[in-house]
């Protein structure tokens, strides 16, 4: 639930290739692969043989931001962000969060807030509000739910700023 690569797979629309000796190969979308704590769509007789990441469209920038207690620890919260700009407008937005649920989570409401907007501070503020609005992260010995939700908002903003900068937008 707090690993980085599942968030990247989810945010980019990756496909995971699974193979069984008895049934052959099947492909599963990243959004359908992660089912819960330490639970995936893998059947008992399958292994993961490949992960296919789509080629990013022109004008796409991405950024990953995370907060951990110590260097090398799993993230308390993390965000993978991808923005595609077309003519100064956000044509596609993807945000995946980790550490806020038992699986990586896409925040579609926040993505929808961004599409069609210029990458401005106001647009990013609206997306941050939408991203954290429905979050119900767990509390544990590392962080309370309220703290995780607060950190998620900060990291969504940082990741959006970074993705906008990487795509050629300024994010300010």
mmCIF file with all atom_site columns, C-alpha atoms in Angstrom:
data_model
loop_
_atom_site.group_PDB
_atom_site.id
_atom_site.type_symbol
_atom_site.label_atom_id
_atom_site.label_alt_id
_atom_site.label_comp_id
_atom_site.label_asym_id
_atom_site.label_entity_id
_atom_site.label_seq_id
_atom_site.pdbx_PDB_ins_code
_atom_site.Cartn_x
_atom_site.Cartn_y
_atom_site.Cartn_z
_atom_site.occupancy
_atom_site.B_iso_or_equiv
_atom_site.pdbx_formal_charge
_atom_site.auth_seq_id
_atom_site.auth_comp_id
_atom_site.auth_asym_id
_atom_site.auth_atom_id
_atom_site.pdbx_PDB_model_num
ATOM 1   C CA . UNK A 1 1   ? 0.000   0.000   0.000   1.00 0.00 ? 1   UNK A CA 1
ATOM 2   C CA . UNK A 1 2   ? 2.985   2.358   0.339   1.00 0.00 ? 2   UNK A CA 1
ATOM 3   C CA . UNK A 1 3   ? 5.299   1.162   -2.434  1.00 0.00 ? 3   UNK A CA 1
ATOM 4   C CA . UNK A 1 4   ? 6.259   3.652   -5.120  1.00 0.00 ? 4   UNK A CA 1
ATOM 5   C CA . UNK A 1 5   ? 6.099   1.548   -8.286  1.00 0.00 ? 5   UNK A CA 1
ATOM 6   C CA . UNK A 1 6   ? 2.427   0.576   -7.895  1.00 0.00 ? 6   UNK A CA 1
ATOM 7   C CA . UNK A 1 7   ? 1.535   4.288   -7.773  1.00 0.00 ? 7   UNK A CA 1
ATOM 8   C CA . UNK A 1 8   ? 3.602   4.951   -10.881 1.00 0.00 ? 8   UNK A CA 1
ATOM 9   C CA . UNK A 1 9   ? 1.952   2.000   -12.650 1.00 0.00 ? 9   UNK A CA 1
ATOM 10  C CA . UNK A 1 10  ? -1.487  3.280   -11.691 1.00 0.00 ? 10  UNK A CA 1
ATOM 11  C CA . UNK A 1 11  ? -0.784  6.893   -12.669 1.00 0.00 ? 11  UNK A CA 1
ATOM 12  C CA . UNK A 1 12  ? 0.659   5.951   -16.048 1.00 0.00 ? 12  UNK A CA 1
ATOM 13  C CA . UNK A 1 13  ? -1.965  3.380   -16.987 1.00 0.00 ? 13  UNK A CA 1
ATOM 14  C CA . UNK A 1 14  ? 0.481   0.483   -17.000 1.00 0.00 ? 14  UNK A CA 1
ATOM 15  C CA . UNK A 1 15  ? -0.542  -3.065  -17.808 1.00 0.00 ? 15  UNK A CA 1
ATOM 16  C CA . UNK A 1 16  ? 0.777   -6.076  -15.919 1.00 0.00 ? 16  UNK A CA 1
ATOM 17  C CA . UNK A 1 17  ? 1.410   -9.326  -17.743 1.00 0.00 ? 17  UNK A CA 1
ATOM 18  C CA . UNK A 1 18  ? 0.662   -12.478 -15.758 1.00 0.00 ? 18  UNK A CA 1
ATOM 19  C CA . UNK A 1 19  ? 1.552   -16.014 -16.837 1.00 0.00 ? 19  UNK A CA 1
ATOM 20  C CA . UNK A 1 20  ? 0.275   -19.411 -15.800 1.00 0.00 ? 20  UNK A CA 1
ATOM 21  C CA . UNK A 1 21  ? 1.733   -22.705 -17.037 1.00 0.00 ? 21  UNK A CA 1
ATOM 22  C CA . UNK A 1 22  ? -1.792  -24.097 -17.324 1.00 0.00 ? 22  UNK A CA 1
ATOM 23  C CA . UNK A 1 23  ? -3.676  -21.111 -18.772 1.00 0.00 ? 23  UNK A CA 1
ATOM 24  C CA . UNK A 1 24  ? -1.032  -19.051 -20.532 1.00 0.00 ? 24  UNK A CA 1
ATOM 25  C CA . UNK A 1 25  ? -0.721  -15.286 -20.448 1.00 0.00 ? 25  UNK A CA 1
ATOM 26  C CA . UNK A 1 26  ? -3.183  -12.578 -19.476 1.00 0.00 ? 26  UNK A CA 1
ATOM 27  C CA . UNK A 1 27  ? -2.903  -8.828  -19.135 1.00 0.00 ? 27  UNK A CA 1
ATOM 28  C CA . UNK A 1 28  ? -4.374  -6.856  -16.243 1.00 0.00 ? 28  UNK A CA 1
ATOM 29  C CA . UNK A 1 29  ? -4.656  -3.076  -15.940 1.00 0.00 ? 29  UNK A CA 1
ATOM 30  C CA . UNK A 1 30  ? -2.764  -1.646  -12.952 1.00 0.00 ? 30  UNK A CA 1
ATOM 31  C CA . UNK A 1 31  ? -6.050  -0.360  -11.520 1.00 0.00 ? 31  UNK A CA 1
ATOM 32  C CA . UNK A 1 32  ? -7.401  -3.912  -11.416 1.00 0.00 ? 32  UNK A CA 1
ATOM 33  C CA . UNK A 1 33  ? -4.238  -5.603  -10.150 1.00 0.00 ? 33  UNK A CA 1
ATOM 34  C CA . UNK A 1 34  ? -4.007  -4.239  -6.603  1.00 0.00 ? 34  UNK A CA 1
ATOM 35  C CA . UNK A 1 35  ? -6.854  -5.638  -4.474  1.00 0.00 ? 35  UNK A CA 1
ATOM 36  C CA . UNK A 1 36  ? -5.868  -5.039  -0.837  1.00 0.00 ? 36  UNK A CA 1
ATOM 37  C CA . UNK A 1 37  ? -3.075  -5.390  1.693   1.00 0.00 ? 37  UNK A CA 1
ATOM 38  C CA . UNK A 1 38  ? -0.635  -7.875  0.182   1.00 0.00 ? 38  UNK A CA 1
ATOM 39  C CA . UNK A 1 39  ? -3.369  -9.065  -2.193  1.00 0.00 ? 39  UNK A CA 1
ATOM 40  C CA . UNK A 1 40  ? -3.268  -8.822  -5.965  1.00 0.00 ? 40  UNK A CA 1
ATOM 41  C CA . UNK A 1 41  ? -5.126  -10.260 -8.957  1.00 0.00 ? 41  UNK A CA 1
ATOM 42  C CA . UNK A 1 42  ? -2.480  -12.980 -9.298  1.00 0.00 ? 42  UNK A CA 1
ATOM 43  C CA . UNK A 1 43  ? -3.943  -16.488 -9.220  1.00 0.00 ? 43  UNK A CA 1
ATOM 44  C CA . UNK A 1 44  ? -2.177  -19.160 -7.175  1.00 0.00 ? 44  UNK A CA 1
ATOM 45  C CA . UNK A 1 45  ? -0.461  -20.565 -10.272 1.00 0.00 ? 45  UNK A CA 1
ATOM 46  C CA . UNK A 1 46  ? 0.589   -17.248 -11.870 1.00 0.00 ? 46  UNK A CA 1
ATOM 47  C CA . UNK A 1 47  ? 3.665   -15.068 -11.822 1.00 0.00 ? 47  UNK A CA 1
ATOM 48  C CA . UNK A 1 48  ? 4.152   -11.484 -12.942 1.00 0.00 ? 48  UNK A CA 1
ATOM 49  C CA . UNK A 1 49  ? 6.329   -11.601 -16.061 1.00 0.00 ? 49  UNK A CA 1
ATOM 50  C CA . UNK A 1 50  ? 6.229   -8.005  -17.333 1.00 0.00 ? 50  UNK A CA 1
ATOM 51  C CA . UNK A 1 51  ? 4.948   -4.519  -16.704 1.00 0.00 ? 51  UNK A CA 1
ATOM 52  C CA . UNK A 1 52  ? 4.126   -2.454  -19.788 1.00 0.00 ? 52  UNK A CA 1
ATOM 53  C CA . UNK A 1 53  ? 4.241   1.310   -19.368 1.00 0.00 ? 53  UNK A CA 1
ATOM 54  C CA . UNK A 1 54  ? 2.699   3.332   -22.200 1.00 0.00 ? 54  UNK A CA 1
ATOM 55  C CA . UNK A 1 55  ? 4.811   5.930   -23.957 1.00 0.00 ? 55  UNK A CA 1
ATOM 56  C CA . UNK A 1 56  ? 3.944   9.368   -22.628 1.00 0.00 ? 56  UNK A CA 1
ATOM 57  C CA . UNK A 1 57  ? 2.349   11.773  -25.078 1.00 0.00 ? 57  UNK A CA 1
ATOM 58  C CA . UNK A 1 58  ? 4.230   14.880  -26.173 1.00 0.00 ? 58  UNK A CA 1
ATOM 59  C CA . UNK A 1 59  ? 3.948   17.651  -23.601 1.00 0.00 ? 59  UNK A CA 1
ATOM 60  C CA . UNK A 1 60  ? 3.726   15.248  -20.662 1.00 0.00 ? 60  UNK A CA 1
ATOM 61  C CA . UNK A 1 61  ? 5.607   15.813  -17.433 1.00 0.00 ? 61  UNK A CA 1
ATOM 62  C CA . UNK A 1 62  ? 5.643   13.628  -14.364 1.00 0.00 ? 62  UNK A CA 1
ATOM 63  C CA . UNK A 1 63  ? 6.719   13.958  -10.752 1.00 0.00 ? 63  UNK A CA 1
ATOM 64  C CA . UNK A 1 64  ? 6.776   11.733  -7.690  1.00 0.00 ? 64  UNK A CA 1
ATOM 65  C CA . UNK A 1 65  ? 6.722   13.155  -4.155  1.00 0.00 ? 65  UNK A CA 1
ATOM 66  C CA . UNK A 1 66  ? 6.704   11.256  -0.874  1.00 0.00 ? 66  UNK A CA 1
ATOM 67  C CA . UNK A 1 67  ? 7.132   11.675  2.856   1.00 0.00 ? 67  UNK A CA 1
ATOM 68  C CA . UNK A 1 68  ? 8.761   9.010   5.013   1.00 0.00 ? 68  UNK A CA 1
ATOM 69  C CA . UNK A 1 69  ? 9.914   9.008   8.626   1.00 0.00 ? 69  UNK A CA 1
ATOM 70  C CA . UNK A 1 70  ? 13.467  8.020   7.683   1.00 0.00 ? 70  UNK A CA 1
ATOM 71  C CA . UNK A 1 71  ? 15.394  7.692   4.423   1.00 0.00 ? 71  UNK A CA 1
ATOM 72  C CA . UNK A 1 72  ? 14.690  4.252   2.969   1.00 0.00 ? 72  UNK A CA 1
ATOM 73  C CA . UNK A 1 73  ? 11.431  3.682   4.859   1.00 0.00 ? 73  UNK A CA 1
ATOM 74  C CA . UNK A 1 74  ? 8.173   3.072   3.067   1.00 0.00 ? 74  UNK A CA 1
ATOM 75  C CA . UNK A 1 75  ? 6.330   6.298   2.453   1.00 0.00 ? 75  UNK A CA 1
ATOM 76  C CA . UNK A 1 76  ? 3.720   7.458   4.950   1.00 0.00 ? 76  UNK A CA 1
ATOM 77  C CA . UNK A 1 77  ? 2.157   9.172   1.941   1.00 0.00 ? 77  UNK A CA 1
ATOM 78  C CA . UNK A 1 78  ? 3.272   9.469   -1.665  1.00 0.00 ? 78  UNK A CA 1
ATOM 79  C CA . UNK A 1 79  ? 1.928   10.957  -4.890  1.00 0.00 ? 79  UNK A CA 1
ATOM 80  C CA . UNK A 1 80  ? 2.638   10.142  -8.531  1.00 0.00 ? 80  UNK A CA 1
ATOM 81  C CA . UNK A 1 81  ? 1.470   12.942  -10.831 1.00 0.00 ? 81  UNK A CA 1
ATOM 82  C CA . UNK A 1 82  ? 1.395   13.197  -14.597 1.00 0.00 ? 82  UNK A CA 1
ATOM 83  C CA . UNK A 1 83  ? 0.225   16.216  -16.585 1.00 0.00 ? 83  UNK A CA 1
ATOM 84  C CA . UNK A 1 84  ? -0.022  16.517  -20.347 1.00 0.00 ? 84  UNK A CA 1
ATOM 85  C CA . UNK A 1 85  ? -0.119  20.090  -21.616 1.00 0.00 ? 85  UNK A CA 1
ATOM 86  C CA . UNK A 1 86  ? -1.451  21.042  -25.016 1.00 0.00 ? 86  UNK A CA 1
ATOM 87  C CA . UNK A 1 87  ? -1.276  24.697  -25.952 1.00 0.00 ? 87  UNK A CA 1
ATOM 88  C CA . UNK A 1 88  ? -0.914  25.815  -22.336 1.00 0.00 ? 88  UNK A CA 1
ATOM 89  C CA . UNK A 1 89  ? -3.928  23.804  -21.184 1.00 0.00 ? 89  UNK A CA 1
ATOM 90  C CA . UNK A 1 90  ? -3.950  20.544  -19.232 1.00 0.00 ? 90  UNK A CA 1
ATOM 91  C CA . UNK A 1 91  ? -5.181  17.897  -21.673 1.00 0.00 ? 91  UNK A CA 1
ATOM 92  C CA . UNK A 1 92  ? -4.680  14.925  -19.330 1.00 0.00 ? 92  UNK A CA 1
ATOM 93  C CA . UNK A 1 93  ? -4.048  14.675  -15.591 1.00 0.00 ? 93  UNK A CA 1
ATOM 94  C CA . UNK A 1 94  ? -3.304  11.616  -13.495 1.00 0.00 ? 94  UNK A CA 1
ATOM 95  C CA . UNK A 1 95  ? -2.776  11.453  -9.752  1.00 0.00 ? 95  UNK A CA 1
ATOM 96  C CA . UNK A 1 96  ? -2.124  8.276   -7.775  1.00 0.00 ? 96  UNK A CA 1
ATOM 97  C CA . UNK A 1 97  ? -1.606  8.284   -4.005  1.00 0.00 ? 97  UNK A CA 1
ATOM 98  C CA . UNK A 1 98  ? 0.006   5.705   -1.747  1.00 0.00 ? 98  UNK A CA 1
ATOM 99  C CA . UNK A 1 99  ? -0.122  5.288   2.018   1.00 0.00 ? 99  UNK A CA 1
ATOM 100 C CA . UNK A 1 100 ? -3.708  6.537   2.193   1.00 0.00 ? 100 UNK A CA 1
ATOM 101 C CA . UNK A 1 101 ? -5.486  3.214   1.597   1.00 0.00 ? 101 UNK A CA 1
ATOM 102 C CA . UNK A 1 102 ? -4.762  -0.501  1.363   1.00 0.00 ? 102 UNK A CA 1
ATOM 103 C CA . UNK A 1 103 ? -4.051  -0.042  -2.369  1.00 0.00 ? 103 UNK A CA 1
ATOM 104 C CA . UNK A 1 104 ? -2.713  2.798   -4.508  1.00 0.00 ? 104 UNK A CA 1
ATOM 105 C CA . UNK A 1 105 ? -5.561  5.237   -5.194  1.00 0.00 ? 105 UNK A CA 1
ATOM 106 C CA . UNK A 1 106 ? -6.344  7.385   -8.231  1.00 0.00 ? 106 UNK A CA 1
ATOM 107 C CA . UNK A 1 107 ? -8.164  10.580  -7.353  1.00 0.00 ? 107 UNK A CA 1
ATOM 108 C CA . UNK A 1 108 ? -10.405 11.060  -10.363 1.00 0.00 ? 108 UNK A CA 1
ATOM 109 C CA . UNK A 1 109 ? -12.233 14.080  -8.978  1.00 0.00 ? 109 UNK A CA 1
ATOM 110 C CA . UNK A 1 110 ? -8.939  15.957  -8.671  1.00 0.00 ? 110 UNK A CA 1
ATOM 111 C CA . UNK A 1 111 ? -7.896  14.862  -12.154 1.00 0.00 ? 111 UNK A CA 1
ATOM 112 C CA . UNK A 1 112 ? -11.197 16.143  -13.556 1.00 0.00 ? 112 UNK A CA 1
ATOM 113 C CA . UNK A 1 113 ? -10.620 19.515  -11.824 1.00 0.00 ? 113 UNK A CA 1
ATOM 114 C CA . UNK A 1 114 ? -7.411  19.930  -13.807 1.00 0.00 ? 114 UNK A CA 1
ATOM 115 C CA . UNK A 1 115 ? -8.385  18.892  -17.331 1.00 0.00 ? 115 UNK A CA 1
ATOM 116 C CA . UNK A 1 116 ? -9.119  21.919  -19.497 1.00 0.00 ? 116 UNK A CA 1
ATOM 117 C CA . UNK A 1 117 ? -7.416  24.335  -17.093 1.00 0.00 ? 117 UNK A CA 1
ATOM 118 C CA . UNK A 1 118 ? -4.125  26.173  -17.372 1.00 0.00 ? 118 UNK A CA 1
ATOM 119 C CA . UNK A 1 119 ? -1.511  24.877  -14.892 1.00 0.00 ? 119 UNK A CA 1
ATOM 120 C CA . UNK A 1 120 ? -2.021  27.714  -12.420 1.00 0.00 ? 120 UNK A CA 1
ATOM 121 C CA . UNK A 1 121 ? -1.852  27.961  -8.674  1.00 0.00 ? 121 UNK A CA 1
ATOM 122 C CA . UNK A 1 122 ? -5.641  28.314  -8.490  1.00 0.00 ? 122 UNK A CA 1
ATOM 123 C CA . UNK A 1 123 ? -6.200  25.190  -10.591 1.00 0.00 ? 123 UNK A CA 1
ATOM 124 C CA . UNK A 1 124 ? -3.738  23.238  -8.468  1.00 0.00 ? 124 UNK A CA 1
ATOM 125 C CA . UNK A 1 125 ? -5.365  24.469  -5.240  1.00 0.00 ? 125 UNK A CA 1
ATOM 126 C CA . UNK A 1 126 ? -8.754  23.227  -6.490  1.00 0.00 ? 126 UNK A CA 1
ATOM 127 C CA . UNK A 1 127 ? -7.210  19.862  -7.410  1.00 0.00 ? 127 UNK A CA 1
ATOM 128 C CA . UNK A 1 128 ? -5.574  19.535  -3.977  1.00 0.00 ? 128 UNK A CA 1
ATOM 129 C CA . UNK A 1 129 ? -8.918  20.189  -2.271  1.00 0.00 ? 129 UNK A CA 1
ATOM 130 C CA . UNK A 1 130 ? -10.611 17.593  -4.478  1.00 0.00 ? 130 UNK A CA 1
ATOM 131 C CA . UNK A 1 131 ? -7.817  15.068  -3.921  1.00 0.00 ? 131 UNK A CA 1
ATOM 132 C CA . UNK A 1 132 ? -8.032  15.105  -0.132  1.00 0.00 ? 132 UNK A CA 1
ATOM 133 C CA . UNK A 1 133 ? -11.802 15.576  0.169   1.00 0.00 ? 133 UNK A CA 1
ATOM 134 C CA . UNK A 1 134 ? -12.675 11.880  0.020   1.00 0.00 ? 134 UNK A CA 1
ATOM 135 C CA . UNK A 1 135 ? -9.530  10.430  1.557   1.00 0.00 ? 135 UNK A CA 1
ATOM 136 C CA . UNK A 1 136 ? -9.961  8.217   4.604   1.00 0.00 ? 136 UNK A CA 1
ATOM 137 C CA . UNK A 1 137 ? -6.396  7.115   5.290   1.00 0.00 ? 137 UNK A CA 1
ATOM 138 C CA . UNK A 1 138 ? -5.583  4.690   8.080   1.00 0.00 ? 138 UNK A CA 1
ATOM 139 C CA . UNK A 1 139 ? -4.092  5.722   11.395  1.00 0.00 ? 139 UNK A CA 1
ATOM 140 C CA . UNK A 1 140 ? -1.196  3.709   12.735  1.00 0.00 ? 140 UNK A CA 1
ATOM 141 C CA . UNK A 1 141 ? 1.918   4.118   14.883  1.00 0.00 ? 141 UNK A CA 1
ATOM 142 C CA . UNK A 1 142 ? 3.548   6.238   12.173  1.00 0.00 ? 142 UNK A CA 1
ATOM 143 C CA . UNK A 1 143 ? 0.819   8.816   11.513  1.00 0.00 ? 143 UNK A CA 1
ATOM 144 C CA . UNK A 1 144 ? -2.786  9.649   12.267  1.00 0.00 ? 144 UNK A CA 1
ATOM 145 C CA . UNK A 1 145 ? -5.393  9.746   9.502   1.00 0.00 ? 145 UNK A CA 1
ATOM 146 C CA . UNK A 1 146 ? -5.616  13.544  9.832   1.00 0.00 ? 146 UNK A CA 1
ATOM 147 C CA . UNK A 1 147 ? -1.849  13.912  9.469   1.00 0.00 ? 147 UNK A CA 1
ATOM 148 C CA . UNK A 1 148 ? -1.753  11.637  6.403   1.00 0.00 ? 148 UNK A CA 1
ATOM 149 C CA . UNK A 1 149 ? -4.582  13.631  4.803   1.00 0.00 ? 149 UNK A CA 1
ATOM 150 C CA . UNK A 1 150 ? -2.718  16.888  5.467   1.00 0.00 ? 150 UNK A CA 1
ATOM 151 C CA . UNK A 1 151 ? 0.554   15.515  4.088   1.00 0.00 ? 151 UNK A CA 1
ATOM 152 C CA . UNK A 1 152 ? -1.309  14.171  1.045   1.00 0.00 ? 152 UNK A CA 1
ATOM 153 C CA . UNK A 1 153 ? -2.477  17.685  0.211   1.00 0.00 ? 153 UNK A CA 1
ATOM 154 C CA . UNK A 1 154 ? 1.029   19.109  0.479   1.00 0.00 ? 154 UNK A CA 1
ATOM 155 C CA . UNK A 1 155 ? 2.463   16.321  -1.660  1.00 0.00 ? 155 UNK A CA 1
ATOM 156 C CA . UNK A 1 156 ? -0.252  16.561  -4.318  1.00 0.00 ? 156 UNK A CA 1
ATOM 157 C CA . UNK A 1 157 ? 0.641   20.227  -4.713  1.00 0.00 ? 157 UNK A CA 1
ATOM 158 C CA . UNK A 1 158 ? 4.379   19.508  -4.914  1.00 0.00 ? 158 UNK A CA 1
ATOM 159 C CA . UNK A 1 159 ? 3.850   16.726  -7.433  1.00 0.00 ? 159 UNK A CA 1
ATOM 160 C CA . UNK A 1 160 ? 1.584   18.912  -9.593  1.00 0.00 ? 160 UNK A CA 1
ATOM 161 C CA . UNK A 1 161 ? 4.132   21.746  -9.551  1.00 0.00 ? 161 UNK A CA 1
ATOM 162 C CA . UNK A 1 162 ? 6.881   19.293  -10.514 1.00 0.00 ? 162 UNK A CA 1
ATOM 163 C CA . UNK A 1 163 ? 4.841   17.656  -13.279 1.00 0.00 ? 163 UNK A CA 1
ATOM 164 C CA . UNK A 1 164 ? 3.882   21.036  -14.716 1.00 0.00 ? 164 UNK A CA 1
ATOM 165 C CA . UNK A 1 165 ? 7.513   22.160  -14.711 1.00 0.00 ? 165 UNK A CA 1
ATOM 166 C CA . UNK A 1 166 ? 8.585   18.912  -16.392 1.00 0.00 ? 166 UNK A CA 1
ATOM 167 C CA . UNK A 1 167 ? 5.909   19.326  -19.074 1.00 0.00 ? 167 UNK A CA 1
ATOM 168 C CA . UNK A 1 168 ? 6.869   22.902  -19.869 1.00 0.00 ? 168 UNK A CA 1
ATOM 169 C CA . UNK A 1 169 ? 4.196   24.607  -17.744 1.00 0.00 ? 169 UNK A CA 1
ATOM 170 C CA . UNK A 1 170 ? 5.225   26.659  -14.746 1.00 0.00 ? 170 UNK A CA 1
ATOM 171 C CA . UNK A 1 171 ? 2.648   25.453  -12.191 1.00 0.00 ? 171 UNK A CA 1
ATOM 172 C CA . UNK A 1 172 ? 2.465   28.870  -10.524 1.00 0.00 ? 172 UNK A CA 1
#
